[in-house]
Amino acid sequence: MATSEGSAPYAARLEIDYPERLDRLTTLLRAIWIIPIVVVVGVLSGGGTQWVFTQSGELVQASTLGVSGGLFLATLLMLLFRRRYPRWWFDFLLELNRFSTRVGAYALLLTDRYPSTTDEQSVHLDIDYPDAERDLNRWLPLIKWLLALPHWLVLGVLSILAMFAVVIAWFAILLTGRYPRPLFDFVVGISRWALRVAAYSFFLVTDRYPPFRLES
Protein backbone atom coordinates (compact mmCIF):
# COMPACT_ATOMS: atom_id res chain seq x y z
CA MET A 1 0.00 0.00 0.00
CA ALA A 2 1.39 3.40 -0.96
CA THR A 3 2.23 5.89 1.76
CA SER A 4 1.70 9.61 1.61
CA GLU A 5 4.68 11.94 1.61
CA GLY A 6 3.83 13.16 5.10
CA SER A 7 3.85 9.63 6.57
CA ALA A 8 6.82 8.32 4.55
CA PRO A 9 10.21 8.21 6.30
CA TYR A 10 12.28 11.33 5.77
CA ALA A 11 15.34 11.09 3.53
CA ALA A 12 17.69 11.47 6.53
CA ARG A 13 17.22 9.39 9.66
CA LEU A 14 19.05 9.01 12.97
CA GLU A 15 18.60 6.58 15.84
CA ILE A 16 20.92 6.07 18.82
CA ASP A 17 20.62 3.04 21.09
CA TYR A 18 19.77 3.92 24.67
CA PRO A 19 22.49 2.64 27.06
CA GLU A 20 21.24 0.95 30.20
CA ARG A 21 24.44 1.73 32.07
CA LEU A 22 27.25 4.22 31.47
CA ASP A 23 30.76 4.25 32.91
CA ARG A 24 31.34 6.97 35.48
CA LEU A 25 35.10 7.28 34.88
CA THR A 26 34.87 7.76 31.11
CA THR A 27 32.04 10.22 31.64
CA LEU A 28 34.10 12.20 34.15
CA LEU A 29 37.07 12.45 31.77
CA ARG A 30 35.11 12.72 28.52
CA ALA A 31 36.30 16.25 27.71
CA ILE A 32 39.91 15.02 27.74
CA TRP A 33 39.56 11.62 26.09
CA ILE A 34 37.59 12.97 23.16
CA ILE A 35 40.29 15.42 22.03
CA PRO A 36 42.17 13.11 19.58
CA ILE A 37 39.08 12.03 17.67
CA VAL A 38 37.74 15.59 17.53
CA VAL A 39 40.99 16.64 15.89
CA VAL A 40 40.49 13.91 13.28
CA VAL A 41 36.96 15.15 12.52
CA GLY A 42 38.23 18.70 12.26
CA VAL A 43 40.90 17.71 9.77
CA LEU A 44 38.39 15.79 7.64
CA SER A 45 35.50 18.24 7.57
CA GLY A 46 36.50 21.64 8.93
CA GLY A 47 37.55 24.73 7.09
CA GLY A 48 40.96 26.16 7.69
CA THR A 49 43.30 29.00 6.98
CA GLN A 50 46.11 29.15 4.48
CA TRP A 51 48.85 31.68 3.78
CA VAL A 52 49.37 32.82 0.19
CA PHE A 53 51.65 35.29 -1.57
CA THR A 54 50.23 38.04 -3.75
CA GLN A 55 51.89 39.16 -6.99
CA SER A 56 53.59 41.94 -5.06
CA GLY A 57 55.15 39.41 -2.69
CA GLU A 58 52.92 40.27 0.26
CA LEU A 59 51.97 37.40 2.56
CA VAL A 60 48.22 37.38 3.26
CA GLN A 61 45.79 35.13 5.05
CA ALA A 62 43.03 33.40 3.08
CA SER A 63 40.16 31.24 4.31
CA THR A 64 39.34 27.86 2.82
CA LEU A 65 35.92 26.24 2.58
CA GLY A 66 37.00 22.87 3.87
CA VAL A 67 35.75 19.53 2.59
CA SER A 68 32.14 19.99 3.71
CA GLY A 69 31.82 23.48 2.27
CA GLY A 70 33.49 22.40 -0.94
CA LEU A 71 31.11 19.46 -1.34
CA PHE A 72 28.11 21.72 -0.80
CA LEU A 73 29.23 24.20 -3.42
CA ALA A 74 30.22 21.50 -5.91
CA THR A 75 26.93 19.65 -5.45
CA LEU A 76 24.92 22.86 -5.86
CA LEU A 77 26.68 23.63 -9.14
CA MET A 78 26.31 20.07 -10.40
CA LEU A 79 22.57 20.05 -9.67
CA LEU A 80 22.12 23.49 -11.19
CA PHE A 81 23.93 22.85 -14.46
CA ARG A 82 23.89 19.07 -14.93
CA ARG A 83 21.08 17.79 -12.68
CA ARG A 84 23.40 15.13 -11.32
CA TYR A 85 24.48 14.08 -7.84
CA PRO A 86 27.67 12.00 -8.20
CA ARG A 87 27.33 8.83 -6.19
CA TRP A 88 30.88 8.90 -4.83
CA TRP A 89 30.35 12.43 -3.51
CA PHE A 90 27.23 11.21 -1.73
CA ASP A 91 28.95 8.11 -0.31
CA PHE A 92 31.79 10.20 1.12
CA LEU A 93 29.31 12.69 2.62
CA LEU A 94 27.29 9.86 4.19
CA GLU A 95 30.28 8.16 5.79
CA LEU A 96 31.74 11.46 6.99
CA ASN A 97 28.44 12.32 8.69
CA ARG A 98 28.16 8.86 10.22
CA PHE A 99 31.63 9.25 11.70
CA SER A 100 31.10 12.81 12.94
CA THR A 101 27.74 11.83 14.46
CA ARG A 102 29.42 8.99 16.38
CA VAL A 103 31.90 11.54 17.71
CA GLY A 104 29.03 13.89 18.58
CA ALA A 105 27.18 11.12 20.42
CA TYR A 106 30.31 10.37 22.44
CA ALA A 107 30.75 14.07 23.25
CA LEU A 108 27.12 14.36 24.37
CA LEU A 109 27.56 11.34 26.70
CA LEU A 110 25.02 9.29 24.70
CA THR A 111 27.44 6.36 24.50
CA ASP A 112 30.56 5.07 26.23
CA ARG A 113 32.02 3.47 23.11
CA TYR A 114 34.96 5.41 21.71
CA PRO A 115 33.98 6.52 18.16
CA SER A 116 35.02 4.14 15.43
CA THR A 117 36.05 5.41 12.01
CA THR A 118 34.26 2.49 10.34
CA ASP A 119 31.88 0.54 12.62
CA GLU A 120 28.30 1.72 13.11
CA GLN A 121 28.36 1.03 16.87
CA SER A 122 25.21 2.35 18.60
CA VAL A 123 24.66 5.28 16.22
CA HIS A 124 22.46 4.48 13.22
CA LEU A 125 22.42 7.22 10.60
CA ASP A 126 21.09 6.81 7.09
CA ILE A 127 20.54 9.20 4.18
CA ASP A 128 18.75 8.24 0.98
CA TYR A 129 20.62 8.70 -2.28
CA PRO A 130 18.52 10.97 -4.52
CA ASP A 131 17.56 10.58 -8.16
CA ALA A 132 18.61 14.09 -9.16
CA GLU A 133 16.62 14.28 -12.39
CA ARG A 134 13.42 12.84 -10.94
CA ASP A 135 13.39 14.04 -7.32
CA LEU A 136 15.36 17.30 -7.18
CA ASN A 137 14.46 20.73 -8.54
CA ARG A 138 17.56 22.21 -10.12
CA TRP A 139 16.79 25.77 -8.92
CA LEU A 140 15.68 25.08 -5.36
CA PRO A 141 19.23 24.64 -3.93
CA LEU A 142 19.77 28.36 -4.53
CA ILE A 143 17.21 29.29 -1.86
CA LYS A 144 17.09 26.26 0.44
CA TRP A 145 19.39 28.01 2.93
CA LEU A 146 16.81 30.80 3.17
CA LEU A 147 13.84 28.46 3.47
CA ALA A 148 15.60 26.57 6.25
CA LEU A 149 16.28 29.65 8.39
CA PRO A 150 13.23 29.11 10.67
CA HIS A 151 14.55 25.63 11.46
CA TRP A 152 18.05 26.87 12.26
CA LEU A 153 16.66 29.59 14.54
CA VAL A 154 14.59 27.07 16.49
CA LEU A 155 17.50 24.63 16.61
CA GLY A 156 19.74 27.39 17.94
CA VAL A 157 17.46 27.83 20.94
CA LEU A 158 17.02 24.07 21.42
CA SER A 159 20.78 23.55 21.27
CA ILE A 160 21.23 25.86 24.25
CA LEU A 161 18.67 23.81 26.17
CA ALA A 162 20.47 20.64 25.05
CA MET A 163 23.69 21.87 26.62
CA PHE A 164 21.91 22.26 29.95
CA ALA A 165 20.46 18.77 29.48
CA VAL A 166 23.92 17.31 28.89
CA VAL A 167 25.30 18.99 32.02
CA ILE A 168 22.43 17.58 34.09
CA ALA A 169 22.97 14.16 32.48
CA TRP A 170 26.69 14.35 33.31
CA PHE A 171 25.93 14.72 37.02
CA ALA A 172 23.24 12.04 36.82
CA ILE A 173 25.64 9.56 35.22
CA LEU A 174 28.32 10.25 37.84
CA LEU A 175 25.77 9.61 40.60
CA THR A 176 23.68 6.78 39.15
CA GLY A 177 25.48 5.44 36.08
CA ARG A 178 22.42 6.17 33.94
CA TYR A 179 21.46 8.83 31.40
CA PRO A 180 17.92 10.04 32.30
CA ARG A 181 15.75 8.75 29.46
CA PRO A 182 13.78 11.99 28.86
CA LEU A 183 17.04 13.94 28.55
CA PHE A 184 18.50 11.27 26.27
CA ASP A 185 15.48 11.39 23.96
CA PHE A 186 15.57 15.20 23.92
CA VAL A 187 19.25 15.39 22.94
CA VAL A 188 18.91 12.66 20.30
CA GLY A 189 15.78 14.38 18.97
CA ILE A 190 17.62 17.65 18.43
CA SER A 191 20.42 15.82 16.61
CA ARG A 192 17.84 14.05 14.44
CA TRP A 193 16.09 17.34 13.63
CA ALA A 194 19.38 19.02 12.74
CA LEU A 195 20.29 16.12 10.44
CA ARG A 196 17.01 16.47 8.53
CA VAL A 197 17.52 20.21 8.07
CA ALA A 198 21.12 19.67 6.94
CA ALA A 199 19.97 17.02 4.46
CA TYR A 200 17.54 19.54 2.98
CA SER A 201 19.56 22.75 2.97
CA PHE A 202 23.21 21.66 2.99
CA PHE A 203 23.50 18.08 1.69
CA LEU A 204 20.82 18.85 -0.94
CA VAL A 205 19.57 15.24 -1.05
CA THR A 206 15.86 16.05 -0.83
CA ASP A 207 13.37 18.77 -1.74
CA ARG A 208 10.90 17.65 0.92
CA TYR A 209 10.72 20.36 3.59
CA PRO A 210 11.83 18.98 6.97
CA PRO A 211 9.22 18.66 9.73
CA PHE A 212 9.40 20.69 12.94
CA ARG A 213 9.70 17.81 15.38
CA LEU A 214 12.13 15.83 17.48
CA GLU A 215 10.68 12.41 16.73
CA SER A 216 11.46 10.22 13.74
CSV table of C-alpha atoms in Angstrom, one decimal:
chain,number,residue,atom,x,y,z
A,1,MET,CA,0.0,0.0,0.0
A,2,ALA,CA,1.4,3.4,-1.0
A,3,THR,CA,2.2,5.9,1.8
A,4,SER,CA,1.7,9.6,1.6
A,5,GLU,CA,4.7,11.9,1.6
A,6,GLY,CA,3.8,13.2,5.1
A,7,SER,CA,3.9,9.6,6.6
A,8,ALA,CA,6.8,8.3,4.6
A,9,PRO,CA,10.2,8.2,6.3
A,10,TYR,CA,12.3,11.3,5.8
A,11,ALA,CA,15.3,11.1,3.5
A,12,ALA,CA,17.7,11.5,6.5
A,13,ARG,CA,17.2,9.4,9.7
A,14,LEU,CA,19.0,9.0,13.0
A,15,GLU,CA,18.6,6.6,15.8
A,16,ILE,CA,20.9,6.1,18.8
A,17,ASP,CA,20.6,3.0,21.1
A,18,TYR,CA,19.8,3.9,24.7
A,19,PRO,CA,22.5,2.6,27.1
A,20,GLU,CA,21.2,0.9,30.2
A,21,ARG,CA,24.4,1.7,32.1
A,22,LEU,CA,27.3,4.2,31.5
A,23,ASP,CA,30.8,4.3,32.9
A,24,ARG,CA,31.3,7.0,35.5
A,25,LEU,CA,35.1,7.3,34.9
A,26,THR,CA,34.9,7.8,31.1
A,27,THR,CA,32.0,10.2,31.6
A,28,LEU,CA,34.1,12.2,34.2
A,29,LEU,CA,37.1,12.4,31.8
A,30,ARG,CA,35.1,12.7,28.5
A,31,ALA,CA,36.3,16.2,27.7
A,32,ILE,CA,39.9,15.0,27.7
A,33,TRP,CA,39.6,11.6,26.1
A,34,ILE,CA,37.6,13.0,23.2
A,35,ILE,CA,40.3,15.4,22.0
A,36,PRO,CA,42.2,13.1,19.6
A,37,ILE,CA,39.1,12.0,17.7
A,38,VAL,CA,37.7,15.6,17.5
A,39,VAL,CA,41.0,16.6,15.9
A,40,VAL,CA,40.5,13.9,13.3
A,41,VAL,CA,37.0,15.1,12.5
A,42,GLY,CA,38.2,18.7,12.3
A,43,VAL,CA,40.9,17.7,9.8
A,44,LEU,CA,38.4,15.8,7.6
A,45,SER,CA,35.5,18.2,7.6
A,46,GLY,CA,36.5,21.6,8.9
A,47,GLY,CA,37.5,24.7,7.1
A,48,GLY,CA,41.0,26.2,7.7
A,49,THR,CA,43.3,29.0,7.0
A,50,GLN,CA,46.1,29.1,4.5
A,51,TRP,CA,48.8,31.7,3.8
A,52,VAL,CA,49.4,32.8,0.2
A,53,PHE,CA,51.7,35.3,-1.6
A,54,THR,CA,50.2,38.0,-3.7
A,55,GLN,CA,51.9,39.2,-7.0
A,56,SER,CA,53.6,41.9,-5.1
A,57,GLY,CA,55.1,39.4,-2.7
A,58,GLU,CA,52.9,40.3,0.3
A,59,LEU,CA,52.0,37.4,2.6
A,60,VAL,CA,48.2,37.4,3.3
A,61,GLN,CA,45.8,35.1,5.1
A,62,ALA,CA,43.0,33.4,3.1
A,63,SER,CA,40.2,31.2,4.3
A,64,THR,CA,39.3,27.9,2.8
A,65,LEU,CA,35.9,26.2,2.6
A,66,GLY,CA,37.0,22.9,3.9
A,67,VAL,CA,35.7,19.5,2.6
A,68,SER,CA,32.1,20.0,3.7
A,69,GLY,CA,31.8,23.5,2.3
A,70,GLY,CA,33.5,22.4,-0.9
A,71,LEU,CA,31.1,19.5,-1.3
A,72,PHE,CA,28.1,21.7,-0.8
A,73,LEU,CA,29.2,24.2,-3.4
A,74,ALA,CA,30.2,21.5,-5.9
A,75,THR,CA,26.9,19.7,-5.5
A,76,LEU,CA,24.9,22.9,-5.9
A,77,LEU,CA,26.7,23.6,-9.1
A,78,MET,CA,26.3,20.1,-10.4
A,79,LEU,CA,22.6,20.1,-9.7
A,80,LEU,CA,22.1,23.5,-11.2
A,81,PHE,CA,23.9,22.9,-14.5
A,82,ARG,CA,23.9,19.1,-14.9
A,83,ARG,CA,21.1,17.8,-12.7
A,84,ARG,CA,23.4,15.1,-11.3
A,85,TYR,CA,24.5,14.1,-7.8
A,86,PRO,CA,27.7,12.0,-8.2
A,87,ARG,CA,27.3,8.8,-6.2
A,88,TRP,CA,30.9,8.9,-4.8
A,89,TRP,CA,30.4,12.4,-3.5
A,90,PHE,CA,27.2,11.2,-1.7
A,91,ASP,CA,28.9,8.1,-0.3
A,92,PHE,CA,31.8,10.2,1.1
A,93,LEU,CA,29.3,12.7,2.6
A,94,LEU,CA,27.3,9.9,4.2
A,95,GLU,CA,30.3,8.2,5.8
A,96,LEU,CA,31.7,11.5,7.0
A,97,ASN,CA,28.4,12.3,8.7
A,98,ARG,CA,28.2,8.9,10.2
A,99,PHE,CA,31.6,9.3,11.7
A,100,SER,CA,31.1,12.8,12.9
A,101,THR,CA,27.7,11.8,14.5
A,102,ARG,CA,29.4,9.0,16.4
A,103,VAL,CA,31.9,11.5,17.7
A,104,GLY,CA,29.0,13.9,18.6
A,105,ALA,CA,27.2,11.1,20.4
A,106,TYR,CA,30.3,10.4,22.4
A,107,ALA,CA,30.7,14.1,23.3
A,108,LEU,CA,27.1,14.4,24.4
A,109,LEU,CA,27.6,11.3,26.7
A,110,LEU,CA,25.0,9.3,24.7
A,111,THR,CA,27.4,6.4,24.5
A,112,ASP,CA,30.6,5.1,26.2
A,113,ARG,CA,32.0,3.5,23.1
A,114,TYR,CA,35.0,5.4,21.7
A,115,PRO,CA,34.0,6.5,18.2
A,116,SER,CA,35.0,4.1,15.4
A,117,THR,CA,36.1,5.4,12.0
A,118,THR,CA,34.3,2.5,10.3
A,119,ASP,CA,31.9,0.5,12.6
A,120,GLU,CA,28.3,1.7,13.1
A,121,GLN,CA,28.4,1.0,16.9
A,122,SER,CA,25.2,2.4,18.6
A,123,VAL,CA,24.7,5.3,16.2
A,124,HIS,CA,22.5,4.5,13.2
A,125,LEU,CA,22.4,7.2,10.6
A,126,ASP,CA,21.1,6.8,7.1
A,127,ILE,CA,20.5,9.2,4.2
A,128,ASP,CA,18.8,8.2,1.0
A,129,TYR,CA,20.6,8.7,-2.3
A,130,PRO,CA,18.5,11.0,-4.5
A,131,ASP,CA,17.6,10.6,-8.2
A,132,ALA,CA,18.6,14.1,-9.2
A,133,GLU,CA,16.6,14.3,-12.4
A,134,ARG,CA,13.4,12.8,-10.9
A,135,ASP,CA,13.4,14.0,-7.3
A,136,LEU,CA,15.4,17.3,-7.2
A,137,ASN,CA,14.5,20.7,-8.5
A,138,ARG,CA,17.6,22.2,-10.1
A,139,TRP,CA,16.8,25.8,-8.9
A,140,LEU,CA,15.7,25.1,-5.4
A,141,PRO,CA,19.2,24.6,-3.9
A,142,LEU,CA,19.8,28.4,-4.5
A,143,ILE,CA,17.2,29.3,-1.9
A,144,LYS,CA,17.1,26.3,0.4
A,145,TRP,CA,19.4,28.0,2.9
A,146,LEU,CA,16.8,30.8,3.2
A,147,LEU,CA,13.8,28.5,3.5
A,148,ALA,CA,15.6,26.6,6.2
A,149,LEU,CA,16.3,29.7,8.4
A,150,PRO,CA,13.2,29.1,10.7
A,151,HIS,CA,14.6,25.6,11.5
A,152,TRP,CA,18.1,26.9,12.3
A,153,LEU,CA,16.7,29.6,14.5
A,154,VAL,CA,14.6,27.1,16.5
A,155,LEU,CA,17.5,24.6,16.6
A,156,GLY,CA,19.7,27.4,17.9
A,157,VAL,CA,17.5,27.8,20.9
A,158,LEU,CA,17.0,24.1,21.4
A,159,SER,CA,20.8,23.6,21.3
A,160,ILE,CA,21.2,25.9,24.3
A,161,LEU,CA,18.7,23.8,26.2
A,162,ALA,CA,20.5,20.6,25.1
A,163,MET,CA,23.7,21.9,26.6
A,164,PHE,CA,21.9,22.3,30.0
A,165,ALA,CA,20.5,18.8,29.5
A,166,VAL,CA,23.9,17.3,28.9
A,167,VAL,CA,25.3,19.0,32.0
A,168,ILE,CA,22.4,17.6,34.1
A,169,ALA,CA,23.0,14.2,32.5
A,170,TRP,CA,26.7,14.3,33.3
A,171,PHE,CA,25.9,14.7,37.0
A,172,ALA,CA,23.2,12.0,36.8
A,173,ILE,CA,25.6,9.6,35.2
A,174,LEU,CA,28.3,10.3,37.8
A,175,LEU,CA,25.8,9.6,40.6
A,176,THR,CA,23.7,6.8,39.2
A,177,GLY,CA,25.5,5.4,36.1
A,178,ARG,CA,22.4,6.2,33.9
A,179,TYR,CA,21.5,8.8,31.4
A,180,PRO,CA,17.9,10.0,32.3
A,181,ARG,CA,15.8,8.7,29.5
A,182,PRO,CA,13.8,12.0,28.9
A,183,LEU,CA,17.0,13.9,28.5
A,184,PHE,CA,18.5,11.3,26.3
A,185,ASP,CA,15.5,11.4,24.0
A,186,PHE,CA,15.6,15.2,23.9
A,187,VAL,CA,19.3,15.4,22.9
A,188,VAL,CA,18.9,12.7,20.3
A,189,GLY,CA,15.8,14.4,19.0
A,190,ILE,CA,17.6,17.6,18.4
A,191,SER,CA,20.4,15.8,16.6
A,192,ARG,CA,17.8,14.1,14.4
A,193,TRP,CA,16.1,17.3,13.6
A,194,ALA,CA,19.4,19.0,12.7
A,195,LEU,CA,20.3,16.1,10.4
A,196,ARG,CA,17.0,16.5,8.5
A,197,VAL,CA,17.5,20.2,8.1
A,198,ALA,CA,21.1,19.7,6.9
A,199,ALA,CA,20.0,17.0,4.5
A,200,TYR,CA,17.5,19.5,3.0
A,201,SER,CA,19.6,22.7,3.0
A,202,PHE,CA,23.2,21.7,3.0
A,203,PHE,CA,23.5,18.1,1.7
A,204,LEU,CA,20.8,18.8,-0.9
A,205,VAL,CA,19.6,15.2,-1.1
A,206,THR,CA,15.9,16.0,-0.8
A,207,ASP,CA,13.4,18.8,-1.7
A,208,ARG,CA,10.9,17.7,0.9
A,209,TYR,CA,10.7,20.4,3.6
A,210,PRO,CA,11.8,19.0,7.0
A,211,PRO,CA,9.2,18.7,9.7
A,212,PHE,CA,9.4,20.7,12.9
A,213,ARG,CA,9.7,17.8,15.4
A,214,LEU,CA,12.1,15.8,17.5
A,215,GLU,CA,10.7,12.4,16.7
A,216,SER,CA,11.5,10.2,13.7
